[in-house]
Amino acid sequence: MILLLQYTLIFASVLVLVALGGCFSEHSGVINIGLEGIMVMGALGGALTMKYLPPDLNAALVILIVILACVVVGMLFSLLLGVAAIRFNADQTLVGTALNLLGPAAAVVLVRAINMAEDINNVSTTVAYGTAKKAFTTNIGSFEFNWFMLVALLVLIASYIVLYKTRFGLRLCACGEHPQAADSVGINVYKMRYAGVLISGALGGLGGLVYITAGVSEWKFENGVAGFGFLALAVMIFGQWKPINIGLAALLFGLFRALSNVYTGFDVLVALNLPNTVYNMLPYIISLIVLVFVSGKSKAPKAEGIPYDKGQR
Amino acid sequence: MQTDRKRESLLRNSGVQTIIGSLLCIAIGLLIGYVVLLIINPAGAGGAIAAILKNYFYYPSHVAVLKYLGTTLVKASALLVCSLSVLFAWKVGLFNIGVAGQYVIGAGASLYCALGLGLPWYVCLIAAMVCAALVGGISGALKAYFNVNEVISCIMLNWIGLYAVNMLLNTVKEQSTPYTKSLASANSSALLPNVGLDKIFSNNEYVTIGIIFAVLAAIIVWVLLDRTKFGFELKATGLNKHAARYCGMREKRNIILAMMISGALAGLGAAVLFLCGIEQWMVQMTSIPAMGFNGIAAAFLGGSHPIGAIFSSYFIQHITSGGSYVDKAMYSAQISDLISAFIIYLCGFVFFFKGWLGRLLDKRDEKRAAAQEKGGKAQ
């Protein structure tokens, strides 16, 4: 039971971080479907940093440096989307899809190159970060508390405040709803959209790191992040682009995702005798059903996906 | 003067602009790939890019070149049908990222019919198309009736499809390996007929009628979209579904039908690849096969035109296959995935490039007109 709670919370943390990233980007008017690729790149940045950090570093410092690394890498990678979508009016879905292909391919090529440089016979795509990872967790009884759960909660609260209580957040939302109106009162729509995309890159990169450090001490980059970026998009839509709802939706999806890891611990579920794959499918099936019910009265930002054209009225 | 104007009108042609744009994407994509190779290991970068571009010309003998050309063509034909699937939906204003999942479903249906039920190839082929069409139809119906964004529903269906197919094909796999049984030994009637094509490619038994199906599909899609009333209705729905409804078109039906046709094409793509026996399904697959996503690349690189897609899908497959010839002691084969990913990314800029080219030509025309006027006054 504790294990289920632990997995639920850690998966929910990943989903909350990435979904909030998507939320910022979409509120600024840019659809970020490339979150999956951003997660992989962020995870790569974090994993490599952990690999090369000296092992006897202070735990708090390790956490800080690693977070910084994956946030920066995620932001840089998201700039690819930002520049294409905001400066060059590219189709956001197309560019996002390209990022999703680019992230895993780049990660595999890089990790292989690094592994082969160390040992010519090592053609795996695995990055091991064993010792540095210990800094992230601390045991409370038999519950393995991960500091990123706290980080996710803080980011959630901060997002709520930023989006609804600050000038920046409200301006950001204006750019996603009616950019022309926002422009007419002196808001720089392009800047706001860059800000939205960069925040999504930062949170997406952080989410990727949390995902690969949840439970394991090495990551095989061939596997990417197994559709978590897309799941986060579903969480965002289910949460109707509102931070608090996103938090709740992430808990629900995290629970279903955790079930596939730990269902063997529950006699009731084992008795059902379902194959493992059914549990793997569950989060996706649930999100599809949920989408049917919530999409009818969608609260999506009105101008999302439409390149901003200053001359258009 | 005369020739100059002629060249200019050629440059203004949207098709020509698209071709220039696509070629630029390829050139820049390859350049970026080269730079990445240089960073990893400067010694072999030039050789690696050459290997990717050469692909089957790597072999010295004429026979081997033909044989591997055949293999590349087989895979390119599957890619072509996938890219047709993407561009068909795109013309109707839908982004069918679910092509990957529909492809997976097609693979599952065709292989299960072949290995589990022992059916002949044409039944397997049709089963693949029908099942994939139904999955595409789900996304279409969700979009039409529940306003569910097709991109999101397709992505969810991709994963559901992958796990479902793994589960289904687990029943027809080899005892000792995670791969499905080979068609040639388990049910040779499910293999697509060669119709003599294998003779052309040095007895490459994988070259089948599937290639012909793929090219036919491209022509049919082109005719359907550009030359029929149905195609016009579909495109009108894509441009503005409210206007289409106002004109008496059934926009909901059109959206669902478009997604079903798109899905059927993806299923066909899987069938022409898996029913020639060149590949077996790995039932422990944890990521969605790249074929569908490469289809997106091919569709946009081909200027989302069915005939353009023939060339672009061949090119994408050519460099993807070429990736396996790079020096493995220095680089990994995924470098070609990286290059094609960059090419898709760059395709996003083609629209901007066309606008920029148009403005450039306008400016030049204005200048010329002004110069002529001035000249006239001077006389």
PDB file of C-alpha atoms in Angstrom, chain A residues 87-90, chain B residues 11-14 16-18 20-21 24 347-364:
ATOM      1  CA  ARG A  87       9.476  34.096 -35.072  1.00  0.00           C
ATOM      2  CA  PHE A  88       8.834  32.018 -38.189  1.00  0.00           C
ATOM      3  CA  ASN A  89       5.098  31.264 -37.842  1.00  0.00           C
ATOM      4  CA  ALA A  90       5.713  27.545 -38.316  1.00  0.00           C
TER       5      ALA A  90
ATOM      6  CA  LEU B  11      10.022  31.024 -59.074  1.00  0.00           C
ATOM      7  CA  ARG B  12       6.577  32.330 -58.252  1.00  0.00           C
ATOM      8  CA  ASN B  13       5.051  28.939 -58.949  1.00  0.00           C
ATOM      9  CA  SER B  14       3.980  27.452 -55.621  1.00  0.00           C
ATOM     10  CA  VAL B  16       8.543  25.103 -57.597  1.00  0.00           C
ATOM     11  CA  GLN B  17       8.837  27.024 -54.334  1.00  0.00           C
ATOM     12  CA  THR B  18       7.887  23.906 -52.416  1.00  0.00           C
ATOM     13  CA  ILE B  20      13.190  24.434 -53.541  1.00  0.00           C
ATOM     14  CA  GLY B  21      12.089  24.571 -49.921  1.00  0.00           C
ATOM     15  CA  LEU B  24      16.881  23.285 -48.803  1.00  0.00           C
ATOM     16  CA  CYS B 347       9.840  21.632 -42.985  1.00  0.00           C
ATOM     17  CA  GLY B 348       8.059  23.883 -40.501  1.00  0.00           C
ATOM     18  CA  PHE B 349       9.936  26.796 -42.044  1.00  0.00           C
ATOM     19  CA  VAL B 350       8.932  26.078 -45.650  1.00  0.00           C
ATOM     20  CA  PHE B 351       5.787  28.161 -45.353  1.00  0.00           C
ATOM     21  CA  PHE B 352       7.775  31.108 -44.055  1.00  0.00           C
ATOM     22  CA  PHE B 353      10.345  30.591 -46.792  1.00  0.00           C
ATOM     23  CA  LYS B 354       7.646  30.760 -49.467  1.00  0.00           C
ATOM     24  CA  GLY B 355       6.286  33.991 -48.029  1.00  0.00           C
ATOM     25  CA  TRP B 356       9.776  35.453 -47.874  1.00  0.00           C
ATOM     26  CA  LEU B 357      10.531  34.459 -51.461  1.00  0.00           C
ATOM     27  CA  GLY B 358       7.265  36.014 -52.596  1.00  0.00           C
ATOM     28  CA  ARG B 359       8.058  39.295 -50.841  1.00  0.00           C
ATOM     29  CA  LEU B 360      11.566  39.288 -52.298  1.00  0.00           C
ATOM     30  CA  LEU B 361      10.195  38.884 -55.819  1.00  0.00           C
ATOM     31  CA  ASP B 362       7.596  41.597 -55.205  1.00  0.00           C
ATOM     32  CA  LYS B 363      10.290  43.984 -54.095  1.00  0.00           C
ATOM     33  CA  ARG B 364      12.367  43.270 -57.171  1.00  0.00           C
TER      34      ARG B 364
END
